[in-house]
Amino acid sequence: MSLPSAPSALRLLRTELRRSVAPWAGAAVLAAALAFLTLAPGPWSAGTTAWTAQWTSMALWSRHLLVFLWPLALGFGALQGLRDHRSRTAELLACTPRPARQRALAQAGPIALALVAGYGLLLLVGGVGVLTGGTTFTPAGWLPISLVGALALAAGAVLGLGVARVLPSVLTPPALAVGAFLLTSLLRPTTDAAVPTSAVPNRLSLLSPVTAPVRDTLLTVATPVHLGQVLWLLGLAATGLALLAAATPRARLLALAPLLAGGALALAVLPADPRDTYVVDRAAAAPVCDGPVCVTALRQSRLDELAGPGREALRLLAAALGDRAPGTVRETAESHAIGEQPERSGDAVLVDFDDPVFAATGERLTRALVAQGIAPNCRPRSDVESGTVDDAAAQIVAAARVFGDLRPLDGTMHPASDQIELAGPVWERFRALPEAEQRRRTAALHEAAVGCADDVLAALTGVPTR
C-alpha cells in the first residue's frame, strides 16, 4: 500500500478536519475535563492531592477522568463512522481504486489526532498550574501515565469508527458511549490507590484506562501496568482499523484477532496483586535533609518550613522523654491503604503531609510534632489521617505536658470540643501528679502508642478510659 506524500497527507488531513466531528471531539474532551477539575469540589481541587499540586497527581487525575472521557471518545468515533452511511456513499467509496486501508487511516487519523490534542491541552493547562504552584521536583513517571491516557482516547475513537462501520445505526454511538461508561465504572478501582479493588479481578480491572483517585502522592503506576495497557489499547486500535477496512463478513471476523491477541498479551503482563499496581516512586521518596529533619524529594519545598519547628520539637521531646526521645523528624515514605495501620517509629517523628494536622506552621506545627513524637497515631487510616478521638485526646494531653496548656489539635476530623471534653479530665488528673510520676506516665504513653496499645489514654490515667 503506497502512502500519500506529505503535502497530500496534510491537505487530506485539513479536509477531513473540516468535514468531520474531530474538532468537536477534541474540544469536548478538553472542556468537559476542565469543567470537572475546576468547578466540581473534591480531592483534585485542594490540598496535597490537588490536580495541579504535583506532576504525578496531575497525570493521574487526568487519567482518572477517562471514566467518562473514554466513553465520550468511543461515542464521537462511532458518530464519525456513520458519516459515509448517512451520506449514502459507502458503496461508492468501496468501488474507488483507493485502498481500503488508506481510507481507514484517512478517516481515523483526524479524530484520533483531535482527541490527543484536546487531552494534550488539558495536560498543558495542568502543567502550567504545577509549575506556578512552586513544586521543585519533576518525576519522569508522569509522562508514561499521560501517554497511555492519550493512546486510550485515540484507540477508543478508532474502535468506535470500526464498530459504527459494521453496525451503521443511529443508536450505535449512544449505545457504545453508555456501554463503555458502564464498563469503566464497573472496572475502575473503588478504594485508594495503595490497594485498589474492583468488582472484578485486578488484571481485568486494569484493562480499563481509568486510574484510581489520588490519595498518596508518592505513588505512581507500575511499569508492567503501562506495558499491559499499551498492548491492550494497540489491539483495540488495530481492531478498529481492521473493521473500517473490512468488506466481507470473514474480514470482519478476522478483525477481532488483534483485540484478542492484545487482550491475551495484556493479561499475561498485568499484575494480579492489587498492591503491584501502584508503587512508591523511589526518586520522589528519596530523603532530602537539613540536619535531623528530612523530607522526601517530592516535598523539598516544604523543608525550610519544617526544619525550624522540627528541631525545636526534638529539643522538647528530649526533655520530656530523655533517652527514649526520637532523634529525627522525617517524612514517612511508606504507603499504606485506607484501613491499614500507618507507619510508626520510636526513633523518629514521622510526618505525613497528606495529614491535615501537619498543615500548620510555626509554634502550632511544633506542637503537632511533639504530640506525634510522644503518641504517634496507630489507628487505621481514613480519608483524613487523624486517628480516633482517643488518639487526639492522648496527643493533646502529651503536648500539654510539654507546653503547659491544653489545646486541641488543628486539622483532625474531630471537633475541638470533643477533644477537650475527653482530654480535659485526663489532663486535670495528670497534672496533679508529682513530676516524677508525670515523666513515668509520659514514657508509658510513648511506649503504648508506638506499640499500638488498645487504650493509650490508660497509660496517662492508670485506669481504662472506656
Coordinates of C-alpha atoms in Angstrom, one line a residue:
M1 CA 0.0 0.0 0.0
S2 CA 1.5 3.3 -1.1
L3 CA 1.2 6.2 1.3
P4 CA 0.3 9.7 0.1
S5 CA 3.1 12.3 0.0
A6 CA 3.5 14.7 2.9
P7 CA 1.7 17.7 1.2
S8 CA -1.1 15.4 0.0
A9 CA -1.4 14.0 3.5
L10 CA -1.7 17.5 5.0
R11 CA -4.3 18.5 2.5
L12 CA -6.3 15.3 3.2
L13 CA -6.0 16.0 7.0
R14 CA -7.3 19.6 6.7
T15 CA -10.2 18.4 4.5
E16 CA -11.1 15.6 7.0
L17 CA -10.9 18.0 9.9
R18 CA -13.3 20.4 8.2
R19 CA -15.9 17.8 7.3
S20 CA -15.7 15.6 10.4
V21 CA -16.6 15.8 14.1
A22 CA -13.0 15.6 15.0
P23 CA -12.5 19.2 16.2
W24 CA -15.7 19.0 18.2
A25 CA -14.5 15.8 19.8
G26 CA -11.2 17.3 20.9
A27 CA -12.9 20.4 22.2
A28 CA -15.5 18.3 24.1
V29 CA -12.7 16.3 25.9
L30 CA -10.9 19.5 26.9
A31 CA -14.0 21.4 28.0
A32 CA -15.5 18.5 30.0
A33 CA -12.3 17.7 31.8
L34 CA -11.5 21.3 32.7
A35 CA -15.1 21.9 33.8
F36 CA -14.9 18.9 36.1
L37 CA -11.5 19.7 37.6
T38 CA -12.1 23.4 38.1
L39 CA -15.8 23.6 39.1
A40 CA -16.5 20.3 40.9
P41 CA -15.2 20.2 44.5
G42 CA -13.2 17.2 45.5
P43 CA -9.7 15.9 46.4
W44 CA -8.5 17.1 43.0
S45 CA -9.3 20.7 43.8
A46 CA -7.4 21.4 47.0
G47 CA -4.7 20.0 49.4
T48 CA -1.6 17.9 48.6
T49 CA -3.6 15.7 46.2
A50 CA -4.9 18.6 44.1
W51 CA -4.7 18.3 40.3
T52 CA -2.0 20.9 40.0
A53 CA -0.1 20.1 43.2
Q54 CA 2.4 17.7 41.6
W55 CA 3.2 16.3 38.2
T56 CA 2.2 12.8 39.0
S57 CA -1.0 13.9 40.6
M58 CA -1.8 15.9 37.5
A59 CA -1.3 12.9 35.3
L60 CA -3.2 10.6 37.5
W61 CA -6.3 12.9 37.9
S62 CA -6.3 13.4 34.1
R63 CA -6.3 9.6 33.7
H64 CA -9.0 9.2 36.3
L65 CA -11.3 11.4 34.2
L66 CA -11.2 8.8 31.5
V67 CA -14.1 7.2 33.3
F68 CA -16.3 9.5 31.2
L69 CA -13.8 10.8 28.6
W70 CA -13.1 7.4 27.2
P71 CA -16.8 6.6 26.5
L72 CA -17.0 10.1 25.0
A73 CA -14.2 9.2 22.6
L74 CA -15.9 6.0 21.6
G75 CA -19.2 7.8 21.0
F76 CA -17.6 10.5 18.9
G77 CA -15.7 7.9 16.9
A78 CA -18.9 6.0 16.2
L79 CA -20.6 9.2 15.2
Q80 CA -17.8 9.8 12.7
G81 CA -18.0 6.3 11.5
L82 CA -21.7 6.8 10.4
R83 CA -20.7 9.7 8.0
D84 CA -20.5 7.5 4.9
H85 CA -23.7 5.7 5.8
R86 CA -25.6 8.9 6.4
S87 CA -24.4 10.4 3.1
R88 CA -25.1 7.0 1.3
T89 CA -21.6 7.0 -0.2
A90 CA -20.3 3.8 1.4
E91 CA -20.8 1.6 -1.7
L92 CA -19.4 4.3 -4.0
L93 CA -16.2 4.7 -1.9
A94 CA -15.8 0.9 -1.8
C95 CA -15.6 0.9 -5.6
T96 CA -12.9 3.6 -5.8
P97 CA -9.3 2.4 -6.6
R98 CA -8.1 4.0 -3.3
P99 CA -7.1 1.1 -0.9
A100 CA -9.5 0.4 1.9
R101 CA -6.7 0.6 4.5
Q102 CA -5.7 4.0 3.2
R103 CA -9.3 5.2 3.5
A104 CA -9.5 3.8 7.0
L105 CA -6.3 5.7 8.1
A106 CA -7.6 8.9 6.5
Q107 CA -10.8 8.7 8.4
A108 CA -9.3 7.6 11.7
G109 CA -6.3 9.9 11.8
P110 CA -8.1 13.3 12.2
I111 CA -10.4 12.3 15.1
A112 CA -7.6 10.4 16.9
L113 CA -5.3 13.5 16.4
A114 CA -8.0 15.8 17.6
L115 CA -8.7 13.8 20.8
V116 CA -5.0 13.5 21.6
A117 CA -4.6 17.3 21.0
G118 CA -7.5 18.0 23.4
Y119 CA -6.0 15.8 26.0
G120 CA -2.6 17.3 25.5
L121 CA -4.1 20.8 26.0
L122 CA -5.6 19.5 29.3
L123 CA -2.2 18.3 30.4
L124 CA -0.6 21.7 29.3
V125 CA -3.1 23.6 31.5
G126 CA -2.3 21.3 34.4
G127 CA 1.4 21.5 33.8
V128 CA 1.3 25.3 33.9
G129 CA -0.6 25.1 37.2
V130 CA 2.1 22.7 38.6
L131 CA 4.9 25.0 37.5
T132 CA 3.3 28.1 39.0
G133 CA 2.5 26.2 42.2
G134 CA 6.1 26.2 43.4
T135 CA 6.9 22.5 43.1
T136 CA 10.6 21.8 42.6
F137 CA 10.5 18.1 41.8
T138 CA 9.7 16.8 38.3
P139 CA 9.4 13.0 38.2
A140 CA 9.7 11.1 34.9
G141 CA 6.8 8.8 35.8
W142 CA 4.1 11.4 34.9
L143 CA 4.9 11.1 31.2
P144 CA 4.0 7.4 30.5
I145 CA 0.9 7.9 32.6
S146 CA -0.2 10.7 30.3
L147 CA 0.9 9.0 27.1
V148 CA -1.2 5.9 27.9
G149 CA -4.2 8.2 28.6
A150 CA -3.8 9.8 25.2
L151 CA -3.4 6.4 23.5
A152 CA -6.6 5.3 25.2
L153 CA -8.6 8.2 23.7
A154 CA -7.2 7.6 20.3
A155 CA -7.8 3.8 20.4
G156 CA -11.3 4.3 21.7
A157 CA -12.2 6.7 18.9
V158 CA -10.8 4.3 16.2
L159 CA -12.7 1.4 17.8
G160 CA -15.9 3.4 17.7
L161 CA -15.3 4.2 14.0
G162 CA -14.9 0.5 13.2
V163 CA -17.9 -0.6 15.2
A164 CA -20.1 2.0 13.5
R165 CA -18.9 0.9 10.1
V166 CA -20.1 -2.7 10.9
L167 CA -23.3 -1.6 12.7
P168 CA -24.4 1.6 10.9
S169 CA -27.3 2.7 13.1
V170 CA -28.1 6.0 14.8
L171 CA -28.2 4.0 18.0
T172 CA -24.6 2.8 17.8
P173 CA -22.9 6.0 19.1
P174 CA -25.1 6.4 22.2
A175 CA -25.1 2.6 22.9
L176 CA -21.3 2.5 22.6
A177 CA -20.8 5.5 24.9
V178 CA -23.3 4.2 27.5
G179 CA -21.9 0.7 27.4
A180 CA -18.3 2.0 27.7
F181 CA -19.3 4.2 30.7
L182 CA -20.9 1.3 32.4
L183 CA -17.8 -0.9 31.7
T184 CA -15.3 1.7 33.0
S185 CA -17.5 2.3 36.1
L186 CA -17.5 -1.5 36.8
L187 CA -13.8 -1.9 36.3
R188 CA -12.4 1.2 37.9
P189 CA -10.8 0.9 41.4
T190 CA -13.2 1.5 44.3
T191 CA -10.8 2.4 47.1
D192 CA -7.5 4.2 47.3
A193 CA -4.5 3.8 45.0
A194 CA -2.4 1.9 47.6
V195 CA -4.6 -1.2 47.4
P196 CA -7.1 -0.7 44.5
T197 CA -10.0 -3.1 44.5
S198 CA -12.7 -3.6 41.9
A199 CA -15.7 -5.8 41.3
V200 CA -13.6 -8.0 39.0
P201 CA -10.0 -9.5 39.3
N202 CA -7.2 -7.0 39.2
R203 CA -5.9 -7.9 35.8
L204 CA -9.3 -7.4 34.2
S205 CA -9.9 -4.1 36.0
L206 CA -6.6 -2.8 34.6
L207 CA -7.9 -3.3 31.0
S208 CA -9.8 0.0 31.8
P209 CA -7.6 3.1 31.2
V210 CA -9.0 4.7 34.3
T211 CA -6.7 5.2 37.3
A212 CA -7.6 5.2 41.0
P213 CA -8.2 8.5 42.8
V214 CA -5.0 10.1 44.1
R215 CA -4.7 9.6 47.9
D216 CA -1.0 9.1 48.3
T217 CA 1.2 11.5 46.3
L218 CA 4.3 9.3 46.5
L219 CA 2.6 6.5 44.4
T220 CA 3.0 6.0 40.7
V221 CA 1.8 3.5 38.2
A222 CA 4.0 0.4 37.9
T223 CA 5.8 -0.3 34.6
P224 CA 4.0 -3.7 34.0
V225 CA 0.7 -1.8 34.1
H226 CA 1.9 0.6 31.4
L227 CA 3.1 -2.2 29.2
G228 CA 0.0 -4.3 29.6
Q229 CA -2.4 -1.4 28.9
V230 CA -0.4 -0.3 25.8
L231 CA -0.6 -3.8 24.4
W232 CA -4.4 -3.9 25.0
L233 CA -5.0 -0.4 23.6
L234 CA -3.0 -1.1 20.5
G235 CA -5.1 -4.2 20.0
L236 CA -8.2 -2.2 20.3
A237 CA -6.9 0.4 17.7
A238 CA -5.8 -2.3 15.3
T239 CA -9.2 -4.0 15.5
G240 CA -10.9 -0.6 14.9
L241 CA -8.8 0.0 11.8
A242 CA -9.4 -3.6 10.5
L243 CA -13.2 -3.2 10.9
L244 CA -13.0 0.1 9.0
A245 CA -11.2 -1.6 6.1
A246 CA -13.1 -4.9 6.2
A247 CA -15.5 -5.5 3.3
T248 CA -16.6 -9.1 3.9
P249 CA -18.0 -11.0 6.9
R250 CA -14.8 -13.1 7.0
A251 CA -12.6 -10.0 7.1
R252 CA -14.7 -8.5 10.0
L253 CA -14.3 -11.7 11.9
L254 CA -10.6 -11.7 11.4
A255 CA -10.5 -8.1 12.5
L256 CA -11.2 -9.3 16.1
A257 CA -7.8 -11.1 16.1
P258 CA -5.8 -8.0 17.2
L259 CA -8.2 -7.3 20.1
L260 CA -8.0 -10.9 21.3
A261 CA -4.2 -11.0 20.9
G262 CA -3.8 -7.7 22.7
G263 CA -6.0 -8.8 25.5
A264 CA -4.2 -12.1 26.0
L265 CA -0.8 -10.4 26.0
A266 CA -2.0 -7.7 28.4
L267 CA -3.5 -10.2 30.8
A268 CA -0.1 -12.0 30.8
V269 CA 1.7 -8.8 31.7
L270 CA -0.6 -7.0 34.1
P271 CA -0.1 -7.7 37.8
A272 CA -2.5 -10.0 39.6
D273 CA -1.9 -8.5 43.0
P274 CA -3.5 -5.0 43.5
R275 CA -0.5 -4.0 45.6
D276 CA 1.7 -4.3 42.5
T277 CA -0.5 -1.8 40.5
Y278 CA 0.7 1.4 42.2
V279 CA 4.2 1.5 43.7
V280 CA 6.2 4.1 45.6
D281 CA 8.2 6.4 43.3
R282 CA 11.7 5.9 44.7
A283 CA 13.1 9.0 43.2
A284 CA 10.3 11.1 44.7
A285 CA 10.7 9.3 48.1
A286 CA 14.4 9.9 48.3
P287 CA 15.3 11.8 51.5
V288 CA 16.4 15.4 51.5
C289 CA 17.7 16.6 54.9
D290 CA 18.5 19.7 56.9
G291 CA 20.3 18.2 59.8
P292 CA 18.0 15.8 61.7
V293 CA 14.9 17.0 59.7
C294 CA 14.2 15.2 56.5
V295 CA 11.5 15.3 53.8
T296 CA 11.1 13.4 50.5
A297 CA 12.4 14.9 47.3
L298 CA 8.8 15.4 46.3
R299 CA 8.3 17.8 49.2
Q300 CA 11.7 19.5 49.1
S301 CA 10.0 22.9 49.0
R302 CA 8.5 22.1 52.5
L303 CA 11.9 21.5 54.2
D304 CA 12.5 25.1 55.2
E305 CA 9.2 25.5 56.9
L306 CA 9.6 22.1 58.7
A307 CA 13.3 22.5 59.8
G308 CA 12.9 25.1 62.5
P309 CA 9.8 23.6 64.2
G310 CA 11.3 20.1 63.8
R311 CA 14.5 21.0 65.6
E312 CA 12.5 22.7 68.4
A313 CA 10.2 19.7 68.7
L314 CA 13.2 17.3 69.0
R315 CA 14.6 19.5 71.8
L316 CA 11.3 19.5 73.7
L317 CA 10.9 15.7 73.2
A318 CA 14.4 15.1 74.5
A319 CA 13.5 17.0 77.7
A320 CA 10.2 15.1 78.0
L321 CA 11.3 11.5 77.1
G322 CA 15.0 11.5 77.9
D323 CA 16.8 8.6 76.3
R324 CA 13.6 7.3 74.7
A325 CA 13.1 10.5 72.7
P326 CA 13.1 10.4 68.9
G327 CA 16.3 11.7 67.3
T328 CA 15.0 12.8 63.9
V329 CA 12.0 14.2 62.2
R330 CA 11.3 12.7 58.8
E331 CA 8.5 12.5 56.3
T332 CA 7.1 9.0 56.0
A333 CA 7.6 7.4 52.6
E334 CA 5.8 4.1 53.2
S335 CA 2.5 3.7 51.5
H336 CA -0.5 2.2 53.3
A337 CA -4.1 1.7 52.3
I338 CA -7.2 3.1 54.0
G339 CA -7.9 0.8 56.9
E340 CA -4.3 -0.2 57.4
Q341 CA -2.1 1.0 60.3
P342 CA 0.3 3.8 59.4
E343 CA 4.0 3.5 59.9
R344 CA 5.2 4.1 63.4
S345 CA 8.7 4.6 64.9
G346 CA 10.1 5.2 68.3
D347 CA 13.3 6.7 66.8
A348 CA 11.8 9.3 64.6
V349 CA 8.8 11.7 64.5
L350 CA 7.0 10.7 61.3
V351 CA 5.3 13.4 59.2
D352 CA 2.7 12.7 56.6
F353 CA 2.0 15.9 54.7
D354 CA -1.2 14.3 53.4
D355 CA -2.4 14.6 57.0
P356 CA -4.1 18.0 57.6
V357 CA -2.6 18.1 61.1
F358 CA 0.8 18.9 59.6
A359 CA -0.5 21.8 57.5
A360 CA 0.1 24.1 60.5
T361 CA 3.2 26.4 60.7
G362 CA 5.4 27.8 63.4
E363 CA 4.5 27.0 67.0
R364 CA 1.4 25.1 66.1
L365 CA 3.5 22.8 63.9
T366 CA 5.9 22.3 66.7
R367 CA 3.1 21.3 69.0
A368 CA 1.8 18.8 66.4
L369 CA 5.3 17.3 66.0
V370 CA 5.7 17.0 69.8
A371 CA 2.2 15.3 70.0
Q372 CA 3.1 12.9 67.2
G373 CA 6.5 12.2 68.7
I374 CA 5.2 11.2 72.1
A375 CA 2.0 9.5 71.0
P376 CA 2.1 8.5 67.2
N377 CA -1.2 7.5 65.6
C378 CA -1.7 3.8 65.4
R379 CA -5.3 3.6 64.2
P380 CA -6.2 2.6 60.6
R381 CA -6.1 5.4 58.0
S382 CA -9.3 7.0 56.9
D383 CA -9.9 9.7 54.3
V384 CA -8.0 12.1 56.5
E385 CA -5.2 10.8 58.6
S386 CA -6.1 11.9 62.1
G387 CA -6.9 8.7 64.0
T388 CA -9.6 8.3 66.6
V389 CA -10.7 10.9 69.1
D390 CA -8.9 8.9 71.8
D391 CA -5.7 9.3 69.8
A392 CA -6.3 13.0 69.5
A393 CA -7.0 13.3 73.2
A394 CA -3.8 11.4 74.1
Q395 CA -1.8 13.6 71.8
I396 CA -3.1 16.9 73.2
V397 CA -2.5 15.8 76.7
A398 CA 1.0 14.8 75.7
A399 CA 1.6 18.2 74.1
A400 CA 0.1 19.9 77.2
R401 CA 2.7 18.1 79.4
V402 CA 5.4 19.8 77.3
F403 CA 3.8 23.2 76.7
G404 CA 1.9 23.6 79.9
D405 CA -1.6 24.3 78.4
L406 CA -4.3 22.1 76.9
R407 CA -5.2 22.9 73.3
P408 CA -7.0 20.9 70.7
L409 CA -5.1 19.7 67.6
D410 CA -5.8 21.6 64.4
G411 CA -6.6 19.6 61.2
T412 CA -8.2 16.5 62.7
M413 CA -11.6 15.2 61.8
H414 CA -12.7 15.6 65.4
P415 CA -14.2 18.9 66.7
A416 CA -12.1 20.8 69.2
S417 CA -15.0 20.5 71.7
D418 CA -14.9 16.7 71.5
Q419 CA -11.1 16.6 72.0
I420 CA -11.3 18.9 75.1
E421 CA -14.3 17.1 76.5
L422 CA -12.4 13.8 76.5
A423 CA -8.9 15.1 77.3
G424 CA -9.9 17.7 79.9
P425 CA -10.5 15.3 82.9
V426 CA -7.4 13.3 82.0
W427 CA -5.3 16.4 81.9
E428 CA -6.6 17.6 85.3
R429 CA -5.8 14.3 86.9
F430 CA -2.4 14.0 85.2
R431 CA -1.1 17.5 86.1
A432 CA -1.9 16.9 89.7
L433 CA 0.6 14.1 89.9
P434 CA 4.2 14.5 91.1
E435 CA 6.7 15.4 88.4
A436 CA 8.4 12.0 88.6
E437 CA 5.1 10.2 88.1
Q438 CA 4.2 12.5 85.1
R439 CA 7.5 11.6 83.5
R440 CA 6.9 7.9 84.1
R441 CA 3.4 8.0 82.6
T442 CA 4.6 10.1 79.6
A443 CA 7.1 7.4 78.9
A444 CA 4.4 4.8 79.3
L445 CA 2.2 6.7 76.9
H446 CA 5.0 6.8 74.3
E447 CA 5.6 3.1 74.6
A448 CA 1.9 2.3 74.4
A449 CA 1.4 4.4 71.3
V450 CA 4.4 3.1 69.5
G451 CA 3.2 -0.4 70.3
C452 CA -0.3 0.5 69.2
A453 CA -2.0 -0.4 72.5
D454 CA -5.8 -0.6 72.5
D455 CA -6.2 2.2 75.1
V456 CA -3.4 4.7 75.0
L457 CA -5.1 7.1 77.4
A458 CA -5.0 4.4 80.1
A459 CA -1.2 5.0 80.2
L460 CA -1.8 8.5 81.4
T461 CA -4.7 7.8 83.8
G462 CA -3.6 4.4 85.1
V463 CA -7.1 3.1 84.6
P464 CA -9.1 2.2 81.4
T465 CA -10.9 5.3 80.0
R466 CA -13.6 3.3 78.2

